[in-house]
mmCIF file of C-alpha atoms in Angstrom:
data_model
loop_
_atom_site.group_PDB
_atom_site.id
_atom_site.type_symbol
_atom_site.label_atom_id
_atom_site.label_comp_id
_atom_site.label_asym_id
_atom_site.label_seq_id
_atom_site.Cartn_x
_atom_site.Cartn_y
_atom_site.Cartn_z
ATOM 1 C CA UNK A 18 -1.896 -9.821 -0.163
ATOM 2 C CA UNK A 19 -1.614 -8.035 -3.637
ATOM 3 C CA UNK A 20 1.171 -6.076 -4.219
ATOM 4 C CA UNK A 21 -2.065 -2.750 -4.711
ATOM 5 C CA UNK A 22 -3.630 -3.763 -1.557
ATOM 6 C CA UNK A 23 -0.167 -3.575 0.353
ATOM 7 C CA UNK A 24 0.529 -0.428 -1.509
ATOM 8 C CA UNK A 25 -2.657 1.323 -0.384
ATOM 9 C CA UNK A 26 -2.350 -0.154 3.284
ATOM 10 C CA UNK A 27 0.946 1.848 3.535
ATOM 11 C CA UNK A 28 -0.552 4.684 2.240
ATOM 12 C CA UNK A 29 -2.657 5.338 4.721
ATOM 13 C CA UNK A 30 -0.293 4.179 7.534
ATOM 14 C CA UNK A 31 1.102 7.840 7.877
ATOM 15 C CA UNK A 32 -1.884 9.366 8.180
ATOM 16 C CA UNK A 33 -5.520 9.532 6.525
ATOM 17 C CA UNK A 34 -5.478 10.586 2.814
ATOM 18 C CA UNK A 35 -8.350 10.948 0.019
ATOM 19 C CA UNK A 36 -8.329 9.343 -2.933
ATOM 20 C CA UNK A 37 -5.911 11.387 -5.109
ATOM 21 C CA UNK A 38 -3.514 11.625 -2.632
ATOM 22 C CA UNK A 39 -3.645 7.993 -2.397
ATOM 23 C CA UNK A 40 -2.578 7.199 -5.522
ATOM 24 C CA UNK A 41 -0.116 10.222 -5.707
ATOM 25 C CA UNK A 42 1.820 8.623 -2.452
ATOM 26 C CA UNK A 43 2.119 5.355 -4.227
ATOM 27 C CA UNK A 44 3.681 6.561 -7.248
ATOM 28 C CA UNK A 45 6.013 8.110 -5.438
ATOM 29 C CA UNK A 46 6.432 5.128 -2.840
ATOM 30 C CA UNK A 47 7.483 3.150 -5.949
ATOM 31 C CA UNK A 48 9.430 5.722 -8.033
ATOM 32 C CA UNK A 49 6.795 6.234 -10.596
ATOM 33 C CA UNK A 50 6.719 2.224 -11.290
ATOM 34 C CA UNK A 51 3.254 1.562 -9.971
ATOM 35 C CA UNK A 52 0.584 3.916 -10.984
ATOM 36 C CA UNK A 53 -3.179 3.026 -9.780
ATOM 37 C CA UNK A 54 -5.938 3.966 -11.872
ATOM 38 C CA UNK A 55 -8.961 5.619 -10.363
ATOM 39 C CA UNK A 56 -11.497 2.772 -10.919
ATOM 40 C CA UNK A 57 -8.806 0.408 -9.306
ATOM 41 C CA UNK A 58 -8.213 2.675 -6.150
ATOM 42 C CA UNK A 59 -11.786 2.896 -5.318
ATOM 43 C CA UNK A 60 -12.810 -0.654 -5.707
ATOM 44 C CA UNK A 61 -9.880 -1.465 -3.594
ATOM 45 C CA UNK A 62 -10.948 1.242 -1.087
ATOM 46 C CA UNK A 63 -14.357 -0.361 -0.961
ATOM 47 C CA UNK A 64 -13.536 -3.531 -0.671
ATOM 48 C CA UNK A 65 -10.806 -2.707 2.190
ATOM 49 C CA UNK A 66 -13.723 -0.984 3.920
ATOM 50 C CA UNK A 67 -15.937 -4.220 3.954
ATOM 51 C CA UNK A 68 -13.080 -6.173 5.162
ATOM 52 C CA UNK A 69 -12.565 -3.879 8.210
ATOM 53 C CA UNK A 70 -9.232 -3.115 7.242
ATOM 54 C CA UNK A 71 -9.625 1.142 6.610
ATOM 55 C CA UNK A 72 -12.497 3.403 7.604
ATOM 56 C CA UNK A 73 -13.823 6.243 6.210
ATOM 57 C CA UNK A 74 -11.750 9.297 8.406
ATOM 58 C CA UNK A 75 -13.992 12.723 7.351
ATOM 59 C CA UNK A 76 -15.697 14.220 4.334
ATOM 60 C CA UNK A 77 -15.055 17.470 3.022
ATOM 61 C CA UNK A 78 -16.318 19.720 0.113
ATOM 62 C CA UNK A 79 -13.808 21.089 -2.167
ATOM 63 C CA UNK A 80 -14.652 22.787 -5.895
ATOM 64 C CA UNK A 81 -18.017 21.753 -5.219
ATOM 65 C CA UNK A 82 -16.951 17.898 -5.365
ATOM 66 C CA UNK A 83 -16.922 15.301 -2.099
ATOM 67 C CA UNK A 84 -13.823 14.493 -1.038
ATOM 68 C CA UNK A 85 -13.397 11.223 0.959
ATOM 69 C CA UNK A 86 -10.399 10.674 3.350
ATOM 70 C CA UNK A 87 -9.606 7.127 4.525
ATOM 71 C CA UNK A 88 -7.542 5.574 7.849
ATOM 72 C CA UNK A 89 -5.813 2.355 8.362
ATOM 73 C CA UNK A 90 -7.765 0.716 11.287
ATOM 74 C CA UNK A 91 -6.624 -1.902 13.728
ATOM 75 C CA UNK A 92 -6.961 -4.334 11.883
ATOM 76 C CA UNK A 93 -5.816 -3.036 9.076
ATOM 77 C CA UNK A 94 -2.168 -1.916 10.988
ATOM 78 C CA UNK A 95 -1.899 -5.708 11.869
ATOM 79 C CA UNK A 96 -2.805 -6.846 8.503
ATOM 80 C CA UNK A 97 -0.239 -4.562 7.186
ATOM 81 C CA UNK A 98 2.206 -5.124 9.799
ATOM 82 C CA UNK A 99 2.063 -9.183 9.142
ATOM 83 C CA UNK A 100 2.389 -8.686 4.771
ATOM 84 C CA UNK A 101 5.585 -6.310 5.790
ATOM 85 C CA UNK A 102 7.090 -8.831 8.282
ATOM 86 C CA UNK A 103 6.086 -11.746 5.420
ATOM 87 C CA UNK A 104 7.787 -9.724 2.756
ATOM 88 C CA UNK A 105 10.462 -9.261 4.600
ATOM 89 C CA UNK A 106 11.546 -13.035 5.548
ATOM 90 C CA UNK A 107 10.812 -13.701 1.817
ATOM 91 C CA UNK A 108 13.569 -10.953 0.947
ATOM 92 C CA UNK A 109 15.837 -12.496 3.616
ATOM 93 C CA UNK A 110 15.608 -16.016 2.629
ATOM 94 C CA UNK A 111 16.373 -14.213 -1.110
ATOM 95 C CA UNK A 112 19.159 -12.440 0.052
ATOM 96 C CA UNK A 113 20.750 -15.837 1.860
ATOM 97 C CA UNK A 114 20.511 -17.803 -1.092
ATOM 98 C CA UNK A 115 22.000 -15.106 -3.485
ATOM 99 C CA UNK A 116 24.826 -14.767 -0.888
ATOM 100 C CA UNK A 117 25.071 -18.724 -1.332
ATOM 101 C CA UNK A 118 25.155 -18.780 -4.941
ATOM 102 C CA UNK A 119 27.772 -15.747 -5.057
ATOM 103 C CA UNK A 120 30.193 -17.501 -2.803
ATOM 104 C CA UNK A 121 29.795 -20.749 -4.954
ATOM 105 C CA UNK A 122 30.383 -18.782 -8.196
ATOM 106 C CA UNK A 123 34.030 -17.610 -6.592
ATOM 107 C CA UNK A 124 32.164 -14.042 -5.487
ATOM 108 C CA UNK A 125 31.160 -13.609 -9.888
ATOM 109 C CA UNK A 126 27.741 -12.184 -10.207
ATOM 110 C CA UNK A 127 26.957 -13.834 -13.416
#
């Protein structure tokens, strides 16, 4: 899974969000280091949608424009929940070697 997908998956883990919002909780997620552009978001909401992964939540009108919010569905939790337990052995296995290399460098971080 792309590191956007993932991001956007999480988003909407907490609760159903438009657009803007979407891309506002990443940003902060990542301390300002990932910033989605609009065109980006949307084809990734769209194509989430066709793959059953988030749903379309409710519409609403506000300053005369249509404002879509989106939900994480089943599938889209476990999809979501496997990438976060994946990521997380990856940073384990990481971590161990590091630990490894550290202890064969006499504890020096070099």
């Amino acid at each position: 899974m792309r590191e956007p997908t993932f991001l956007v998956l999480t988003a909407l883990a907490e609760e159903p969000r438009h657009g803007y919002a979407v891309i506002e909780d990443v940003a902060t997620m990542t301390g300002g280091r990932v910033r989605l552009r609009a065109g980006t978001l949307y084809a990734a909401l769209d194509r989430l949608r066709l793959d059953g992964l988030i749903e379309v939540d409710r519409e609403e009108v506000v300053q005369s424009r249509l404002r879509r919010y989106y939900r994480l569905t089943g599938a889209g939790e476990q999809s979501l929940a496997a990438e976060s337990a994946r990521l997380r052995q990856q940073a384990t296995i990481a971590e161990r070697r590091l630990k490894i290399r550290r202890a064969g460098l006499g504890g020096a971080t070099a």
